[in-house]
Amino acid sequence: MAECVGGSSHTMDKSITLPPDQIFRNLENAKRFAIDIGGSLTKLAYYSTVQHKVAKVRSFDHTAKEAPSDKLYEISMQEEVTARLHFIKFENAYIETCLDFIKDHLVNTETKVIKATGGGLIVCCPLHGRGCNFVLKNIPHEAFVYARHADSEFRFQTTNPDIFPYLLVNIGSGVSIVKVESEDKFERIGGSSIGGGTFWGLGALLTKTKRFDELLQLASKGQHTNVDMLVKDIYGGSYGCLGLTGDLIASSFGKSATADTDFCKEDMAKSLLHMISNDIGQLACLYAKLHGLSRVYFGGFFIRGHPVTMHTITYSINFFTKGEVQALFLRHEGYLGAIGAFLKGAEEDNPNQYSWGENYAGSSGLMSVSPEMNPLQRARSGTFDMLEMDRLERQLVNLPLLQDPSSYIPDTMDLTEDAPAREYWLYCFEEALDGVVKRAVASQPDPQEAATRAEKFCQKYRHKLQTLRHQPL
């Protein structure tokens, strides 16, 4: 049984350019499907089995006497089959090719029926909650706090079994607000028609820019104070008796009504992004306070790792709750609906009884690299292209050998916060790189392209180290 669930999405994304045979790898072995069809993006989720070789060390019976000629250890190559979850997004412009490809590969499989619903239905809200539970439990450092002026902008949260209750604000074309109380208890407690579609639609009217990514790029270059009316524009400074600083926005687009000038599209895009993000942040904190919740997670393809959006939402929540509510963002924010739909359609396979680990070779990171920007900087409008997760052999539990896990403080080092330690380890990795490349080539002396592949790896690895040195996550 495959399940197709629609959910409002809004971003026009140009990041998926891979051919179908590469995007939908392992599709022939797919067991379950789910599709989340939004306004401009379609997210596909499917389960497959993957065959690969694993090197295993032979077990020895140390009770018996070993002959002097016996090897200390033996390694054998064995075939294993692993379950894998795939989550991919692509523009709706490719929807016919995608559907044709799925149809061709569904022949002679157990998938016989695909259920579909329209976009934006309330039924999607429990699915987003279910998907959020899944990523928070299974993907380390999935959630993070954004602090623009800190030494490290991103402060990632470790996985914790005690995640309930929390508020999920899913920002698609509109906004849905879901209270998540347990693994299977979800309640849509509110929403708004002012969301990503509003930013995209008004942005297109104001700037004549039709692509969501381009709007975000414009906003990153704009100065909203040229368009917005601030408190100091009205009072000449701060308004202390009400606790309002002079730089606080008093009226979004307030200057455009009286100023006899043409505003640049960068400034208008920045003002619009502030207006929408502030509105969503205030709405989220009001619902959080009303229901006594201290954690708010933001999902949907609206935020997409964009610093202005994350900073504005964070500032709004901190301002209205005086720091009592925490804004948390997700690395794979846009896949919550697809993951939830897949889990709902695959209940008979009991996917929740396993632990899953992210396959980093097939997954995107926090942001994609944009060739139009400085190669040492991460794309501010980067997107999450793919997510793959492999089923682990056994279910993981939180610190099983500790008498009291809740009071345990691990002796760990956060390289995003400790600059000297980060530089030391990056230096060690860089110094060891040439030796690793030589050993890699020596391990495959027969293939003629071994040296070429090793050189490509060396360049990419060195570039990654330089990126982390200038902008650690």
Short mmCIF file of C-alpha atoms in Angstrom, two decimals:
data_model
loop_
_atom_site.label_atom_id
_atom_site.label_comp_id
_atom_site.label_asym_id
_atom_site.label_seq_id
_atom_site.Cartn_x
_atom_site.Cartn_y
_atom_site.Cartn_z
CA MET A 1 0.00 0.00 0.00
CA ALA A 2 1.52 3.32 -1.01
CA GLU A 3 0.16 6.56 0.27
CA CYS A 4 0.30 9.93 -1.47
CA VAL A 5 -0.37 12.88 0.76
CA GLY A 6 -0.46 16.49 -0.36
CA GLY A 7 0.88 19.34 1.72
CA SER A 8 1.31 22.98 0.86
CA SER A 9 4.83 23.79 -0.22
CA HIS A 10 6.01 26.84 -2.00
CA THR A 11 9.65 26.91 -3.01
CA MET A 12 10.74 26.66 -6.59
CA ASP A 13 13.99 24.75 -6.34
CA LYS A 14 16.56 24.34 -9.09
CA SER A 15 18.97 22.18 -7.12
CA ILE A 16 17.81 18.77 -8.41
CA THR A 17 19.45 18.21 -11.78
CA LEU A 18 20.40 14.56 -11.45
CA PRO A 19 19.08 12.08 -14.03
CA PRO A 20 16.18 9.88 -12.86
CA ASP A 21 18.30 6.71 -12.79
CA GLN A 22 20.60 8.38 -10.26
CA ILE A 23 17.91 10.09 -8.21
CA PHE A 24 15.73 7.01 -7.85
CA ARG A 25 18.50 4.53 -7.18
CA ASN A 26 17.51 1.17 -5.71
CA LEU A 27 13.96 1.83 -6.86
CA GLU A 28 13.70 -1.70 -8.27
CA ASN A 29 13.90 -3.05 -4.70
CA ALA A 30 11.45 -0.52 -3.30
CA LYS A 31 8.82 -1.89 -0.92
CA ARG A 32 6.81 1.16 0.13
CA PHE A 33 6.15 4.60 -1.32
CA ALA A 34 4.81 7.91 -0.11
CA ILE A 35 4.54 11.19 -1.97
CA ASP A 36 4.01 14.65 -0.53
CA ILE A 37 2.84 16.94 -3.35
CA GLY A 38 3.06 20.64 -2.59
CA GLY A 39 2.45 23.77 -4.59
CA SER A 40 5.81 23.71 -6.36
CA LEU A 41 7.80 20.82 -4.89
CA THR A 42 7.08 17.13 -4.72
CA LYS A 43 8.75 15.06 -2.02
CA LEU A 44 9.15 11.35 -2.61
CA ALA A 45 9.77 8.84 0.17
CA TYR A 46 10.45 5.18 -0.46
CA TYR A 47 11.88 2.14 1.29
CA SER A 48 14.30 -0.18 -0.48
CA THR A 49 16.78 -2.94 0.23
CA VAL A 50 20.42 -2.45 -0.68
CA GLN A 51 23.01 -5.19 -1.18
CA HIS A 52 26.61 -4.46 -0.29
CA LYS A 53 29.78 -6.21 0.82
CA VAL A 54 30.95 -6.03 4.42
CA ALA A 55 34.38 -6.96 5.76
CA LYS A 56 34.11 -9.12 8.89
CA VAL A 57 36.79 -10.45 11.22
CA ARG A 58 36.70 -14.19 11.86
CA SER A 59 35.95 -15.19 15.45
CA PHE A 60 38.50 -17.47 17.13
CA ASP A 61 38.15 -20.03 19.87
CA HIS A 62 40.83 -18.81 22.28
CA THR A 63 40.34 -21.81 24.58
CA ALA A 64 42.05 -24.11 22.09
CA LYS A 65 45.78 -24.14 21.41
CA GLU A 66 46.65 -22.38 18.21
CA ALA A 67 49.38 -23.56 15.90
CA PRO A 68 52.29 -21.16 15.39
CA SER A 69 51.31 -20.84 11.74
CA ASP A 70 47.79 -19.65 12.55
CA LYS A 71 47.08 -16.06 11.50
CA LEU A 72 46.27 -13.61 14.24
CA TYR A 73 43.07 -12.69 12.45
CA GLU A 74 41.25 -13.32 9.20
CA ILE A 75 38.94 -10.98 7.31
CA SER A 76 36.23 -12.28 5.05
CA MET A 77 33.96 -10.39 2.66
CA GLN A 78 30.27 -11.12 3.11
CA GLU A 79 27.15 -9.98 1.28
CA GLU A 80 24.60 -8.15 3.42
CA VAL A 81 21.17 -6.71 2.73
CA THR A 82 20.31 -3.40 4.41
CA ALA A 83 16.99 -1.59 4.57
CA ARG A 84 17.20 2.02 3.44
CA LEU A 85 14.81 4.97 3.47
CA HIS A 86 15.09 7.57 0.70
CA PHE A 87 13.63 11.08 0.78
CA ILE A 88 14.01 13.29 -2.27
CA LYS A 89 12.49 16.55 -3.44
CA PHE A 90 12.22 17.96 -6.95
CA GLU A 91 10.38 20.64 -8.85
CA ASN A 92 6.87 19.93 -9.99
CA ALA A 93 8.10 20.73 -13.50
CA TYR A 94 9.51 17.18 -13.45
CA ILE A 95 6.32 15.57 -12.12
CA GLU A 96 5.40 13.74 -15.34
CA THR A 97 8.87 12.26 -15.75
CA CYS A 98 8.85 11.25 -12.09
CA LEU A 99 5.45 9.58 -12.31
CA ASP A 100 6.38 7.76 -15.53
CA PHE A 101 9.54 6.48 -13.93
CA ILE A 102 7.71 5.27 -10.81
CA LYS A 103 5.07 3.62 -12.97
CA ASP A 104 7.71 1.76 -14.98
CA HIS A 105 9.39 0.48 -11.83
CA LEU A 106 6.21 -0.44 -9.96
CA VAL A 107 5.41 -3.20 -12.43
CA ASN A 108 5.60 -6.66 -10.84
CA THR A 109 6.12 -5.27 -7.34
CA GLU A 110 3.85 -5.54 -4.32
CA THR A 111 2.79 -1.91 -4.65
CA LYS A 112 -0.68 -1.96 -6.19
CA VAL A 113 -2.52 1.10 -4.90
CA ILE A 114 -1.49 4.70 -4.44
CA LYS A 115 -3.76 6.83 -2.27
CA ALA A 116 -3.75 10.55 -2.93
CA THR A 117 -5.21 13.57 -1.16
CA GLY A 118 -5.20 17.25 -2.02
CA GLY A 119 -2.73 19.79 -0.71
CA GLY A 120 -3.19 21.70 2.50
CA LEU A 121 -5.60 19.30 4.20
CA ILE A 122 -5.69 19.06 7.97
CA VAL A 123 -4.91 15.34 7.64
CA CYS A 124 -1.35 16.39 6.80
CA CYS A 125 -0.75 17.86 10.26
CA PRO A 126 -0.47 14.52 12.13
CA LEU A 127 1.83 13.32 9.35
CA HIS A 128 4.15 16.28 9.83
CA GLY A 129 4.16 15.62 13.57
CA ARG A 130 4.95 11.96 13.02
CA GLY A 131 7.76 12.91 10.64
CA CYS A 132 9.18 15.40 13.13
CA ASN A 133 9.20 12.76 15.88
CA PHE A 134 11.10 10.43 13.56
CA VAL A 135 13.91 12.85 12.64
CA LEU A 136 14.31 14.09 16.21
CA LYS A 137 14.73 10.52 17.47
CA ASN A 138 16.89 9.12 14.70
CA ILE A 139 19.08 11.88 13.27
CA PRO A 140 21.80 13.24 15.58
CA HIS A 141 22.05 17.01 15.53
CA GLU A 142 18.88 17.33 13.49
CA ALA A 143 17.62 20.33 15.47
CA PHE A 144 19.61 23.47 16.08
CA VAL A 145 19.36 26.92 17.62
CA TYR A 146 20.42 29.86 15.48
CA ALA A 147 22.37 32.71 17.11
CA ARG A 148 23.57 35.22 14.53
CA HIS A 149 26.05 37.12 16.68
CA ALA A 150 27.55 34.13 18.52
CA ASP A 151 30.97 32.64 17.75
CA SER A 152 29.10 29.72 16.24
CA GLU A 153 25.86 30.60 14.48
CA PHE A 154 24.50 27.06 14.76
CA ARG A 155 24.14 25.27 18.12
CA PHE A 156 23.04 21.72 17.42
CA GLN A 157 20.93 19.75 19.87
CA THR A 158 21.80 16.17 20.79
CA THR A 159 19.16 13.47 20.45
CA ASN A 160 17.06 13.05 23.56
CA PRO A 161 14.26 10.54 24.18
CA ASP A 162 12.37 13.13 26.23
CA ILE A 163 11.14 15.36 23.39
CA PHE A 164 7.48 15.75 24.35
CA PRO A 165 5.51 17.94 24.41
CA TYR A 166 6.47 20.49 21.79
CA LEU A 167 4.99 22.83 19.22
CA LEU A 168 5.55 22.21 15.50
CA VAL A 169 5.10 25.21 13.21
CA ASN A 170 4.99 23.92 9.65
CA ILE A 171 5.48 26.74 7.14
CA GLY A 172 4.34 25.90 3.63
CA SER A 173 2.23 28.16 1.47
CA GLY A 174 0.33 28.82 4.68
CA VAL A 175 1.17 27.96 8.29
CA SER A 176 -0.12 25.04 10.36
CA ILE A 177 0.58 24.86 14.09
CA VAL A 178 0.53 21.41 15.66
CA LYS A 179 0.81 20.45 19.31
CA VAL A 180 2.74 17.17 19.59
CA GLU A 181 2.24 15.39 22.92
CA SER A 182 3.46 11.85 22.20
CA GLU A 183 4.36 9.41 19.45
CA ASP A 184 0.77 9.25 18.24
CA LYS A 185 -1.02 12.23 19.78
CA PHE A 186 -1.16 15.30 17.56
CA GLU A 187 -3.53 18.26 17.57
CA ARG A 188 -3.73 21.09 15.08
CA ILE A 189 -4.31 24.05 17.35
CA GLY A 190 -4.05 26.88 14.85
CA GLY A 191 -2.60 28.28 11.67
CA SER A 192 -2.35 31.27 9.39
CA SER A 193 -2.83 32.12 5.72
CA ILE A 194 0.27 34.33 5.90
CA GLY A 195 3.16 32.01 5.12
CA GLY A 196 5.67 31.10 2.46
CA GLY A 197 3.17 31.55 -0.34
CA THR A 198 2.53 35.08 0.89
CA PHE A 199 6.23 35.93 0.80
CA TRP A 200 6.59 34.39 -2.64
CA GLY A 201 3.43 35.99 -4.08
CA LEU A 202 3.93 39.51 -2.71
CA GLY A 203 7.64 39.27 -3.48
CA ALA A 204 6.88 38.46 -7.10
CA LEU A 205 4.51 41.43 -7.34
CA LEU A 206 6.95 43.86 -5.71
CA THR A 207 10.19 42.77 -7.39
CA LYS A 208 9.01 40.97 -10.56
CA THR A 209 11.18 38.07 -9.37
CA LYS A 210 9.44 34.74 -9.93
CA ARG A 211 11.80 32.30 -8.19
CA PHE A 212 11.82 31.78 -4.44
CA ASP A 213 15.60 31.33 -4.30
CA GLU A 214 16.12 34.63 -6.09
CA LEU A 215 13.84 36.39 -3.61
CA LEU A 216 15.94 35.09 -0.73
CA GLN A 217 19.10 36.26 -2.49
CA LEU A 218 17.61 39.73 -2.92
CA ALA A 219 16.58 39.83 0.74
CA SER A 220 20.11 38.93 1.85
CA LYS A 221 21.43 42.05 0.06
CA GLY A 222 18.71 44.49 1.11
CA GLN A 223 18.38 47.07 3.90
CA HIS A 224 14.91 46.95 5.40
CA THR A 225 15.29 50.25 7.27
CA ASN A 226 15.00 52.07 3.95
CA VAL A 227 11.42 50.76 3.66
CA ASP A 228 10.26 50.02 7.23
CA MET A 229 9.28 52.71 9.69
CA LEU A 230 11.20 52.24 12.95
CA VAL A 231 10.40 53.37 16.49
CA LYS A 232 13.12 56.03 16.26
CA ASP A 233 11.53 57.39 13.08
CA ILE A 234 8.45 58.22 15.16
CA TYR A 235 9.93 59.14 18.55
CA GLY A 236 13.43 60.19 17.59
CA GLY A 237 14.93 57.33 19.57
CA SER A 238 13.83 54.51 21.84
CA TYR A 239 10.52 54.55 23.72
CA GLY A 240 11.78 53.50 27.13
CA CYS A 241 8.52 53.45 29.08
CA LEU A 242 7.23 50.69 26.81
CA GLY A 243 10.57 48.90 26.52
CA LEU A 244 10.86 49.59 22.78
CA THR A 245 14.29 50.12 21.26
CA GLY A 246 14.78 52.68 18.53
CA ASP A 247 15.66 50.07 15.90
CA LEU A 248 12.46 48.09 16.43
CA ILE A 249 10.12 47.98 13.43
CA ALA A 250 7.04 50.09 14.15
CA SER A 251 5.43 49.66 10.74
CA SER A 252 6.47 47.27 7.98
CA PHE A 253 6.69 49.18 4.67
CA GLY A 254 5.71 52.30 6.65
CA LYS A 255 8.06 54.62 4.75
CA SER A 256 6.73 53.60 1.35
CA ALA A 257 3.47 55.49 1.93
CA THR A 258 5.09 58.90 2.40
CA ALA A 259 8.51 58.79 0.73
CA ASP A 260 8.61 60.20 -2.79
CA THR A 261 11.15 57.71 -4.12
CA ASP A 262 11.46 54.39 -5.83
CA PHE A 263 12.57 51.60 -3.51
CA CYS A 264 15.04 49.00 -4.75
CA LYS A 265 13.82 45.44 -4.95
CA GLU A 266 16.50 44.20 -2.51
CA ASP A 267 15.16 46.49 0.23
CA MET A 268 11.55 45.50 -0.47
CA ALA A 269 12.41 41.79 -0.38
CA LYS A 270 14.23 42.25 2.94
CA SER A 271 11.33 44.18 4.45
CA LEU A 272 8.85 41.57 3.25
CA LEU A 273 10.89 38.69 4.67
CA HIS A 274 11.09 40.49 8.02
CA MET A 275 7.33 41.10 8.01
CA ILE A 276 6.38 37.49 7.26
CA SER A 277 8.98 36.00 9.62
CA ASN A 278 8.03 38.34 12.47
CA ASP A 279 4.38 37.49 12.04
CA ILE A 280 5.06 33.74 12.10
CA GLY A 281 7.36 34.09 15.11
CA GLN A 282 4.81 36.09 17.09
CA LEU A 283 2.02 33.66 16.21
CA ALA A 284 4.18 30.70 17.26
CA CYS A 285 5.10 32.21 20.61
CA LEU A 286 1.48 33.10 21.40
CA TYR A 287 0.38 29.51 20.84
CA ALA A 288 3.37 28.21 22.79
CA LYS A 289 2.53 30.42 25.78
CA LEU A 290 -1.16 29.55 25.55
CA HIS A 291 -0.41 25.82 25.75
CA GLY A 292 2.52 26.06 28.18
CA LEU A 293 5.15 24.79 25.72
CA SER A 294 8.79 25.87 25.86
CA ARG A 295 10.08 24.36 22.61
CA VAL A 296 8.97 25.31 19.11
CA TYR A 297 10.26 23.45 16.04
CA PHE A 298 9.90 24.98 12.59
CA GLY A 299 9.30 22.76 9.56
CA GLY A 300 8.44 23.24 5.90
CA PHE A 301 10.56 24.49 3.00
CA PHE A 302 10.21 28.18 3.93
CA ILE A 303 13.24 28.71 6.16
CA ARG A 304 15.78 26.59 4.29
CA GLY A 305 18.73 27.64 6.43
CA HIS A 306 18.39 31.32 5.50
CA PRO A 307 20.04 33.43 8.25
CA VAL A 308 17.70 36.44 7.98
CA THR A 309 14.63 34.24 8.38
CA MET A 310 16.03 32.24 11.29
CA HIS A 311 17.33 35.34 13.07
CA THR A 312 14.03 37.21 12.68
CA ILE A 313 11.93 34.30 13.95
CA THR A 314 14.33 33.74 16.86
CA TYR A 315 14.34 37.44 17.74
CA SER A 316 10.54 37.59 17.58
CA ILE A 317 10.07 34.63 19.91
CA ASN A 318 12.71 35.88 22.37
CA PHE A 319 11.17 39.36 22.37
CA PHE A 320 7.58 38.30 23.01
CA THR A 321 8.37 35.54 25.54
CA LYS A 322 11.40 37.16 27.22
CA GLY A 323 13.46 34.05 26.48
CA GLU A 324 11.03 31.56 28.01
CA VAL A 325 10.37 29.82 24.67
CA GLN A 326 13.11 28.42 22.46
CA ALA A 327 13.00 28.51 18.65
CA LEU A 328 14.50 25.37 17.09
CA PHE A 329 15.12 24.71 13.40
CA LEU A 330 15.55 21.42 11.53
CA ARG A 331 18.20 20.37 9.01
CA HIS A 332 15.65 18.39 7.01
CA GLU A 333 12.70 20.68 7.63
CA GLY A 334 10.99 20.04 4.29
CA TYR A 335 10.74 16.25 4.53
CA LEU A 336 8.48 15.98 7.58
CA GLY A 337 5.31 15.41 5.56
CA ALA A 338 6.92 12.82 3.27
CA ILE A 339 8.42 10.95 6.22
CA GLY A 340 5.13 11.00 8.10
CA ALA A 341 3.22 9.77 5.04
CA PHE A 342 5.70 6.96 4.56
CA LEU A 343 5.49 5.87 8.20
CA LYS A 344 1.69 5.91 8.02
CA GLY A 345 1.67 3.77 4.88
CA ALA A 346 4.24 1.33 6.23
CA GLU A 347 2.77 0.68 9.67
CA GLU A 348 2.58 -3.08 9.03
CA ASP A 349 6.38 -3.12 8.62
CA ASN A 350 6.79 -1.55 12.09
CA PRO A 351 9.46 1.00 11.08
CA ASN A 352 9.33 2.55 14.56
CA GLN A 353 10.67 -0.61 16.18
CA TYR A 354 14.07 0.00 14.58
CA SER A 355 16.68 2.69 14.89
CA TRP A 356 17.83 4.43 11.73
CA GLY A 357 21.08 6.19 10.94
CA GLU A 358 21.65 8.89 8.34
CA ASN A 359 23.64 7.74 5.33
CA TYR A 360 25.82 10.81 4.86
CA ALA A 361 27.12 9.66 1.48
CA GLY A 362 23.61 10.01 0.07
CA SER A 363 22.33 12.91 2.18
CA SER A 364 22.76 16.62 1.91
CA GLY A 365 24.12 18.67 4.76
CA LEU A 366 22.67 21.79 6.31
CA MET A 367 23.17 23.82 3.16
CA SER A 368 24.24 23.20 -0.42
CA VAL A 369 27.21 25.02 -1.94
CA SER A 370 26.28 27.71 -4.44
CA PRO A 371 28.77 28.31 -7.27
CA GLU A 372 27.67 31.95 -7.45
CA MET A 373 29.07 32.71 -4.00
CA ASN A 374 32.49 32.68 -2.43
CA PRO A 375 33.61 29.02 -2.44
CA LEU A 376 34.50 29.28 1.25
CA GLN A 377 31.00 30.45 2.18
CA ARG A 378 27.90 28.31 2.40
CA ALA A 379 24.97 29.16 0.21
CA ARG A 380 22.55 31.25 2.22
CA SER A 381 19.65 29.97 0.16
CA GLY A 382 20.92 26.41 0.13
CA THR A 383 18.47 23.56 0.03
CA PHE A 384 18.16 20.02 1.28
CA ASP A 385 18.42 17.87 -1.82
CA MET A 386 18.35 14.29 -0.52
CA LEU A 387 18.09 12.37 2.71
CA GLU A 388 18.91 8.68 3.06
CA MET A 389 18.68 6.60 6.20
CA ASP A 390 19.84 3.03 6.81
CA ARG A 391 18.20 0.66 9.27
CA LEU A 392 20.54 -0.33 12.09
CA GLU A 393 20.97 -3.92 13.22
CA ARG A 394 19.55 -3.23 16.65
CA GLN A 395 17.43 -0.59 18.30
CA LEU A 396 19.46 2.06 20.05
CA VAL A 397 18.53 3.22 23.53
CA ASN A 398 19.78 6.22 25.44
CA LEU A 399 22.90 5.42 27.53
CA PRO A 400 21.78 1.93 28.63
CA LEU A 401 24.69 1.26 31.03
CA LEU A 402 24.29 4.41 33.12
CA GLN A 403 22.48 4.23 36.42
CA ASP A 404 21.01 7.72 35.92
CA PRO A 405 21.26 8.95 32.29
CA SER A 406 19.46 12.19 33.10
CA SER A 407 22.32 13.42 35.34
CA TYR A 408 25.14 12.28 33.06
CA ILE A 409 27.37 15.06 31.69
CA PRO A 410 29.54 13.70 28.85
CA ASP A 411 33.17 14.79 28.66
CA THR A 412 32.99 15.95 25.06
CA MET A 413 34.46 18.76 22.98
CA ASP A 414 32.30 20.95 20.75
CA LEU A 415 34.52 21.99 17.85
CA THR A 416 31.98 24.58 16.72
CA GLU A 417 32.48 26.46 19.99
CA ASP A 418 36.16 25.74 20.78
CA ALA A 419 38.12 27.61 18.08
CA PRO A 420 41.66 26.50 19.12
CA ALA A 421 40.59 22.85 19.31
CA ARG A 422 38.85 23.15 15.95
CA GLU A 423 41.94 24.60 14.30
CA TYR A 424 44.13 21.87 15.82
CA TRP A 425 42.01 19.03 14.48
CA LEU A 426 41.52 20.61 11.07
CA TYR A 427 45.30 20.96 10.85
CA CYS A 428 45.72 17.27 11.77
CA PHE A 429 43.23 16.19 9.11
CA GLU A 430 44.91 18.36 6.48
CA GLU A 431 48.39 17.08 7.30
CA ALA A 432 47.24 13.46 7.05
CA LEU A 433 45.43 13.93 3.74
CA ASP A 434 48.34 13.24 1.38
CA GLY A 435 49.13 9.97 3.16
CA VAL A 436 45.51 8.87 2.97
CA VAL A 437 45.42 9.58 -0.78
CA LYS A 438 48.60 7.58 -1.39
CA ARG A 439 47.26 4.60 0.54
CA ALA A 440 43.96 4.79 -1.33
CA VAL A 441 45.74 4.64 -4.69
CA ALA A 442 47.98 1.80 -3.49
CA SER A 443 44.95 -0.21 -2.37
CA GLN A 444 43.61 -0.27 -5.94
CA PRO A 445 46.68 -0.61 -8.20
CA ASP A 446 44.79 -2.15 -11.12
CA PRO A 447 42.09 0.41 -12.01
CA GLN A 448 43.61 3.06 -14.27
CA GLU A 449 41.36 5.80 -12.91
CA ALA A 450 42.41 5.24 -9.27
CA ALA A 451 44.84 8.16 -9.25
CA THR A 452 42.30 10.49 -10.88
CA ARG A 453 39.58 9.56 -8.40
CA ALA A 454 41.99 9.97 -5.51
CA GLU A 455 42.95 13.45 -6.69
CA LYS A 456 39.29 14.49 -6.95
CA PHE A 457 38.72 13.20 -3.42
CA CYS A 458 41.76 15.14 -2.21
CA GLN A 459 40.52 18.40 -3.73
CA LYS A 460 37.00 18.03 -2.35
CA TYR A 461 38.24 17.02 1.10
CA ARG A 462 40.69 19.91 1.29
CA HIS A 463 37.97 22.32 0.16
CA LYS A 464 35.65 20.97 2.86
CA LEU A 465 38.30 21.54 5.53
CA GLN A 466 38.76 25.14 4.36
CA THR A 467 35.01 25.70 4.46
CA LEU A 468 34.79 24.38 8.03
CA ARG A 469 37.74 26.55 9.02
CA HIS A 470 36.02 29.74 7.86
CA GLN A 471 32.44 28.84 8.74
CA PRO A 472 32.07 25.87 11.11
CA LEU A 473 28.62 24.41 11.69
#
